[in-house]
Amino acid sequence: MTRRYRRRTFAEVTAQARTAERAQVAEFGRWQIAAVTNLIAAGTVDAESGSLLRARLAAFVEQVEQGLHLTGSEPASGEKQ
């Protein structure tokens, strides 16, 4: 018995790659937020500056996860909405 696999289109492959890359960038952003939190706890960064930086990083992570860092707010062609 042989299995037949559906060949993926270029748009599907690139959409999957972009999704994976966005997930990795978002994970890195969350890691940066944790690092800033640790710097605040250690007293290396003052709480006000650290909180502002964490808020900006959190907004960036949210935008990356939603794909808003791309031109416009529309997902790239082939990506799921």
N, CA, C and O atoms as a GROMACS GRO file, in nm:
protein
  324
    1MET      N    1   0.084  -0.117   0.000
    1MET     CA    2   0.000   0.000   0.000
    1MET      C    3   0.089   0.125   0.000
    1MET      O    4   0.178   0.139   0.084
    2THR      N    5   0.065   0.210  -0.093
    2THR     CA    6   0.145   0.333  -0.100
    2THR      C    7   0.059   0.451  -0.058
    2THR      O    8  -0.062   0.456  -0.081
    3ARG      N    9   0.125   0.544   0.005
    3ARG     CA   10   0.057   0.666   0.046
    3ARG      C   11   0.088   0.774  -0.054
    3ARG      O   12   0.199   0.785  -0.106
    4ARG      N   13  -0.010   0.852  -0.081
    4ARG     CA   14   0.011   0.967  -0.168
    4ARG      C   15   0.006   1.093  -0.083
    4ARG      O   16  -0.089   1.118  -0.010
    5TYR      N   17   0.110   1.169  -0.095
    5TYR     CA   18   0.118   1.294  -0.020
    5TYR      C   19   0.087   1.410  -0.113
    5TYR      O   20   0.134   1.415  -0.227
    6ARG      N   21   0.008   1.500  -0.064
    6ARG     CA   22  -0.023   1.618  -0.142
    6ARG      C   23   0.097   1.711  -0.139
    6ARG      O   24   0.151   1.741  -0.032
    7ARG      N   25   0.138   1.754  -0.253
    7ARG     CA   26   0.250   1.847  -0.260
    7ARG      C   27   0.205   1.984  -0.217
    7ARG      O   28   0.098   2.032  -0.256
    8ARG      N   29   0.287   2.047  -0.134
    8ARG     CA   30   0.253   2.180  -0.087
    8ARG      C   31   0.297   2.284  -0.188
    8ARG      O   32   0.397   2.268  -0.258
    9THR      N   33   0.220   2.391  -0.195
    9THR     CA   34   0.256   2.500  -0.285
    9THR      C   35   0.364   2.585  -0.220
    9THR      O   36   0.388   2.577  -0.100
   10PHE      N   37   0.428   2.666  -0.300
   10PHE     CA   38   0.530   2.756  -0.250
   10PHE      C   39   0.470   2.851  -0.145
   10PHE      O   40   0.533   2.879  -0.044
   11ALA      N   41   0.350   2.900  -0.170
   11ALA     CA   42   0.284   2.990  -0.075
   11ALA      C   43   0.262   2.921   0.060
   11ALA      O   44   0.279   2.983   0.164
   12GLU      N   45   0.224   2.795   0.057
   12GLU     CA   46   0.203   2.720   0.182
   12GLU      C   47   0.334   2.702   0.258
   12GLU      O   48   0.339   2.718   0.380
   13VAL      N   49   0.439   2.668   0.187
   13VAL     CA   50   0.570   2.647   0.250
   13VAL      C   51   0.621   2.777   0.311
   13VAL      O   52   0.668   2.778   0.424
   14THR      N   53   0.613   2.886   0.236
   14THR     CA   54   0.663   3.014   0.288
   14THR      C   55   0.576   3.063   0.403
   14THR      O   56   0.627   3.123   0.498
   15ALA      N   57   0.446   3.039   0.397
   15ALA     CA   58   0.357   3.079   0.507
   15ALA      C   59   0.393   3.003   0.634
   15ALA      O   60   0.394   3.060   0.743
   16GLN      N   61   0.421   2.874   0.621
   16GLN     CA   62   0.461   2.795   0.738
   16GLN      C   63   0.594   2.843   0.793
   16GLN      O   64   0.612   2.849   0.915
   17ALA      N   65   0.686   2.878   0.706
   17ALA     CA   66   0.817   2.928   0.750
   17ALA      C   67   0.802   3.061   0.822
   17ALA      O   68   0.865   3.083   0.925
   18ARG      N   69   0.718   3.150   0.769
   18ARG     CA   70   0.696   3.279   0.833
   18ARG      C   71   0.630   3.261   0.970
   18ARG      O   72   0.665   3.330   1.066
   19THR      N   73   0.536   3.169   0.978
   19THR     CA   74   0.468   3.143   1.105
   19THR      C   75   0.568   3.092   1.209
   19THR      O   76   0.566   3.135   1.324
   20ALA      N   77   0.654   3.000   1.168
   20ALA     CA   78   0.755   2.947   1.259
   20ALA      C   79   0.854   3.055   1.302
   20ALA      O   80   0.894   3.062   1.418
   21GLU      N   81   0.892   3.140   1.207
   21GLU     CA   82   0.985   3.248   1.239
   21GLU      C   83   0.922   3.348   1.336
   21GLU      O   84   0.987   3.395   1.429
   22ARG      N   85   0.795   3.381   1.313
   22ARG     CA   86   0.726   3.472   1.404
   22ARG      C   87   0.720   3.414   1.545
   22ARG      O   88   0.738   3.486   1.643
   23ALA      N   89   0.695   3.284   1.555
   23ALA     CA   90   0.689   3.220   1.686
   23ALA      C   91   0.824   3.229   1.757
   23ALA      O   92   0.830   3.252   1.878
   24GLN      N   93   0.932   3.210   1.682
   24GLN     CA   94   1.066   3.219   1.741
   24GLN      C   95   1.098   3.361   1.785
   24GLN      O   96   1.157   3.381   1.892
   25VAL      N   97   1.061   3.460   1.705
   25VAL     CA   98   1.086   3.600   1.742
   25VAL      C   99   1.004   3.637   1.865
   25VAL      O  100   1.053   3.706   1.954
   26ALA      N  101   0.879   3.590   1.870
   26ALA     CA  102   0.794   3.618   1.986
   26ALA      C  103   0.852   3.553   2.112
   26ALA      O  104   0.852   3.613   2.219
   27GLU      N  105   0.902   3.431   2.097
   27GLU     CA  106   0.965   3.363   2.212
   27GLU      C  107   1.086   3.441   2.260
   27GLU      O  108   1.107   3.455   2.381
   28PHE      N  109   1.166   3.490   2.168
   28PHE     CA  110   1.282   3.570   2.204
   28PHE      C  111   1.239   3.699   2.275
   28PHE      O  112   1.301   3.741   2.372
   29GLY      N  113   1.132   3.760   2.226
   29GLY     CA  114   1.080   3.881   2.291
   29GLY      C  115   1.035   3.854   2.433
   29GLY      O  116   1.061   3.934   2.523
   30ARG      N  117   0.968   3.740   2.454
   30ARG     CA  118   0.927   3.704   2.590
   30ARG      C  119   1.049   3.678   2.679
   30ARG      O  120   1.048   3.710   2.798
   31TRP      N  121   1.154   3.620   2.622
   31TRP     CA  122   1.278   3.598   2.695
   31TRP      C  123   1.338   3.733   2.735
   31TRP      O  124   1.389   3.748   2.847
   32GLN      N  125   1.333   3.830   2.646
   32GLN     CA  126   1.385   3.963   2.676
   32GLN      C  127   1.305   4.029   2.788
   32GLN      O  128   1.363   4.096   2.874
   33ILE      N  129   1.173   4.011   2.788
   33ILE     CA  130   1.089   4.065   2.895
   33ILE      C  131   1.130   4.004   3.029
   33ILE      O  132   1.140   4.075   3.129
   34ALA      N  133   1.153   3.874   3.031
   34ALA     CA  134   1.197   3.807   3.154
   34ALA      C  135   1.334   3.860   3.198
   34ALA      O  136   1.358   3.877   3.317
   35ALA      N  137   1.422   3.885   3.102
   35ALA     CA  138   1.555   3.937   3.136
   35ALA      C  139   1.544   4.076   3.198
   35ALA      O  140   1.614   4.107   3.294
   36VAL      N  141   1.457   4.160   3.143
   36VAL     CA  142   1.437   4.294   3.199
   36VAL      C  143   1.379   4.284   3.341
   36VAL      O  144   1.420   4.358   3.430
   37THR      N  145   1.286   4.192   3.360
   37THR     CA  146   1.228   4.170   3.493
   37THR      C  147   1.337   4.132   3.593
   37THR      O  148   1.337   4.180   3.706
   38ASN      N  149   1.428   4.046   3.551
   38ASN     CA  150   1.540   4.007   3.638
   38ASN      C  151   1.633   4.124   3.667
   38ASN      O  152   1.685   4.137   3.778
   39LEU      N  153   1.655   4.211   3.568
   39LEU     CA  154   1.739   4.329   3.589
   39LEU      C  155   1.675   4.425   3.688
   39LEU      O  156   1.743   4.486   3.770
   40ILE      N  157   1.542   4.438   3.680
   40ILE     CA  158   1.471   4.523   3.775
   40ILE      C  159   1.485   4.466   3.916
   40ILE      O  160   1.514   4.538   4.011
   41ALA      N  161   1.463   4.334   3.928
   41ALA     CA  162   1.473   4.268   4.058
   41ALA      C  163   1.613   4.282   4.118
   41ALA      O  164   1.629   4.295   4.239
   42ALA      N  165   1.715   4.279   4.032
   42ALA     CA  166   1.853   4.291   4.078
   42ALA      C  167   1.891   4.436   4.107
   42ALA      O  168   1.996   4.462   4.166
   43GLY      N  169   1.806   4.530   4.066
   43GLY     CA  170   1.836   4.671   4.090
   43GLY      C  171   1.926   4.733   3.985
   43GLY      O  172   1.968   4.848   4.001
   44THR      N  173   1.955   4.661   3.880
   44THR     CA  174   2.041   4.712   3.773
   44THR      C  175   1.968   4.817   3.689
   44THR      O  176   2.029   4.912   3.640
   45VAL      N  177   1.836   4.799   3.675
   45VAL     CA  178   1.753   4.892   3.599
   45VAL      C  179   1.645   4.942   3.694
   45VAL      O  180   1.588   4.865   3.771
   46ASP      N  181   1.616   5.073   3.687
   46ASP     CA  182   1.512   5.125   3.776
   46ASP      C  183   1.374   5.076   3.728
   46ASP      O  184   1.354   5.049   3.610
   47ALA      N  185   1.282   5.067   3.822
   47ALA     CA  186   1.150   5.007   3.795
   47ALA      C  187   1.073   5.081   3.687
   47ALA      O  188   1.008   5.019   3.604
   48GLU      N  189   1.080   5.214   3.687
   48GLU     CA  190   1.004   5.291   3.588
   48GLU      C  191   1.054   5.263   3.447
   48GLU      O  192   0.974   5.236   3.357
   49SER      N  193   1.184   5.271   3.426
   49SER     CA  194   1.242   5.245   3.293
   49SER      C  195   1.218   5.100   3.252
   49SER      O  196   1.184   5.072   3.137
   50GLY      N  197   1.236   5.009   3.347
   50GLY     CA  198   1.215   4.868   3.317
   50GLY      C  199   1.072   4.836   3.280
   50GLY      O  200   1.047   4.758   3.189
   51SER      N  201   0.978   4.897   3.351
   51SER     CA  202   0.837   4.874   3.320
   51SER      C  203   0.802   4.926   3.182
   51SER      O  204   0.727   4.861   3.108
   52LEU      N  205   0.855   5.041   3.146
   52LEU     CA  206   0.831   5.097   3.013
   52LEU      C  207   0.889   5.004   2.905
   52LEU      O  208   0.824   4.976   2.804
   53LEU      N  209   1.010   4.957   2.929
   53LEU     CA  210   1.072   4.866   2.832
   53LEU      C  211   0.993   4.737   2.820
   53LEU      O  212   0.973   4.687   2.710
   54ARG      N  213   0.948   4.682   2.932
   54ARG     CA  214   0.868   4.558   2.928
   54ARG      C  215   0.739   4.580   2.850
   54ARG      O  216   0.698   4.494   2.772
   55ALA      N  217   0.675   4.694   2.871
   55ALA     CA  218   0.550   4.724   2.799
   55ALA      C  219   0.574   4.733   2.649
   55ALA      O  220   0.495   4.683   2.569
   56ARG      N  221   0.683   4.798   2.611
   56ARG     CA  222   0.715   4.810   2.468
   56ARG      C  223   0.751   4.674   2.407
   56ARG      O  224   0.711   4.644   2.295
   57LEU      N  225   0.825   4.595   2.481
   57LEU     CA  226   0.858   4.460   2.432
   57LEU      C  227   0.733   4.375   2.420
   57LEU      O  228   0.718   4.300   2.323
   58ALA      N  229   0.642   4.384   2.517
   58ALA     CA  230   0.518   4.308   2.512
   58ALA      C  231   0.434   4.349   2.392
   58ALA      O  232   0.374   4.264   2.326
   59ALA      N  233   0.428   4.479   2.362
   59ALA     CA  234   0.354   4.526   2.245
   59ALA      C  235   0.418   4.473   2.117
   59ALA      O  236   0.348   4.433   2.024
   60PHE      N  237   0.551   4.474   2.114
   60PHE     CA  238   0.621   4.422   1.996
   60PHE      C  239   0.591   4.274   1.976
   60PHE      O  240   0.564   4.230   1.864
   61VAL      N  241   0.596   4.196   2.084
   61VAL     CA  242   0.568   4.053   2.076
   61VAL      C  243   0.427   4.030   2.023
   61VAL      O  244   0.406   3.945   1.936
   62GLU      N  245   0.332   4.106   2.074
   62GLU     CA  246   0.194   4.092   2.030
   62GLU      C  247   0.181   4.124   1.880
   62GLU      O  248   0.111   4.053   1.807
   63GLN      N  249   0.248   4.229   1.835
   63GLN     CA  250   0.244   4.265   1.693
   63GLN      C  251   0.308   4.158   1.606
   63GLN      O  252   0.257   4.127   1.498
   64VAL      N  253   0.418   4.103   1.652
   64VAL     CA  254   0.484   3.996   1.576
   64VAL      C  255   0.393   3.876   1.565
   64VAL      O  256   0.379   3.818   1.458
   65GLU      N  257   0.331   3.836   1.677
   65GLU     CA  258   0.242   3.720   1.674
   65GLU      C  259   0.124   3.740   1.581
   65GLU      O  260   0.075   3.644   1.521
   66GLN      N  261   0.079   3.863   1.568
   66GLN     CA  262  -0.034   3.893   1.481
   66GLN      C  263   0.008   3.923   1.338
   66GLN      O  264  -0.077   3.934   1.249
   67GLY      N  265   0.136   3.935   1.315
   67GLY     CA  266   0.186   3.964   1.181
   67GLY      C  267   0.178   4.111   1.145
   67GLY      O  268   0.190   4.146   1.028
   68LEU      N  269   0.159   4.199   1.244
   68LEU     CA  270   0.145   4.341   1.216
   68LEU      C  271   0.277   4.409   1.183
   68LEU      O  272   0.278   4.524   1.139
   69HIS      N  273   0.387   4.338   1.203
   69HIS     CA  274   0.517   4.396   1.168
   69HIS      C  275   0.539   4.394   1.018
   69HIS      O  276   0.631   4.459   0.966
   70LEU      N  277   0.453   4.320   0.946
   70LEU     CA  278   0.460   4.318   0.801
   70LEU      C  279   0.399   4.447   0.747
   70LEU      O  280   0.334   4.520   0.822
   71THR      N  281   0.420   4.475   0.619
   71THR     CA  282   0.363   4.594   0.560
   71THR      C  283   0.211   4.586   0.568
   71THR      O  284   0.151   4.493   0.516
   72GLY      N  285   0.150   4.684   0.633
   72GLY     CA  286   0.005   4.682   0.649
   72GLY      C  287  -0.036   4.580   0.752
   72GLY      O  288   0.048   4.514   0.813
   73SER      N  289  -0.166   4.567   0.773
   73SER     CA  290  -0.214   4.473   0.873
   73SER      C  291  -0.270   4.346   0.811
   73SER      O  292  -0.325   4.262   0.882
   74GLU      N  293  -0.257   4.332   0.681
   74GLU     CA  294  -0.306   4.212   0.614
   74GLU      C  295  -0.199   4.103   0.618
   74GLU      O  296  -0.081   4.131   0.597
   75PRO      N  297  -0.239   3.976   0.645
   75PRO     CA  298  -0.142   3.868   0.641
   75PRO      C  299  -0.086   3.851   0.500
   75PRO      O  300  -0.153   3.884   0.402
   76ALA      N  301   0.033   3.800   0.489
   76ALA     CA  302   0.093   3.776   0.358
   76ALA      C  303   0.011   3.671   0.285
   76ALA      O  304  -0.058   3.590   0.347
   77SER      N  305   0.019   3.672   0.152
   77SER     CA  306  -0.063   3.578   0.075
   77SER      C  307  -0.026   3.434   0.111
   77SER      O  308   0.092   3.401   0.124
   78GLY      N  309  -0.126   3.351   0.126
   78GLY     CA  310  -0.105   3.212   0.161
   78GLY      C  311  -0.110   3.185   0.310
   78GLY      O  312  -0.115   3.068   0.350
   79GLU      N  313  -0.109   3.288   0.393
   79GLU     CA  314  -0.115   3.269   0.537
   79GLU      C  315  -0.258   3.260   0.585
   79GLU      O  316  -0.349   3.323   0.530
   80LYS      N  317  -0.276   3.181   0.688
   80LYS     CA  318  -0.408   3.171   0.749
   80LYS      C  319  -0.438   3.297   0.827
   80LYS      O  320  -0.348   3.359   0.883
   81GLN      N  321  -0.563   3.335   0.830
   81GLN     CA  322  -0.601   3.454   0.906
   81GLN      C  323  -0.647   3.416   1.042
   81GLN      O  324  -0.684   3.502   1.121
   0.00000   0.00000   0.00000
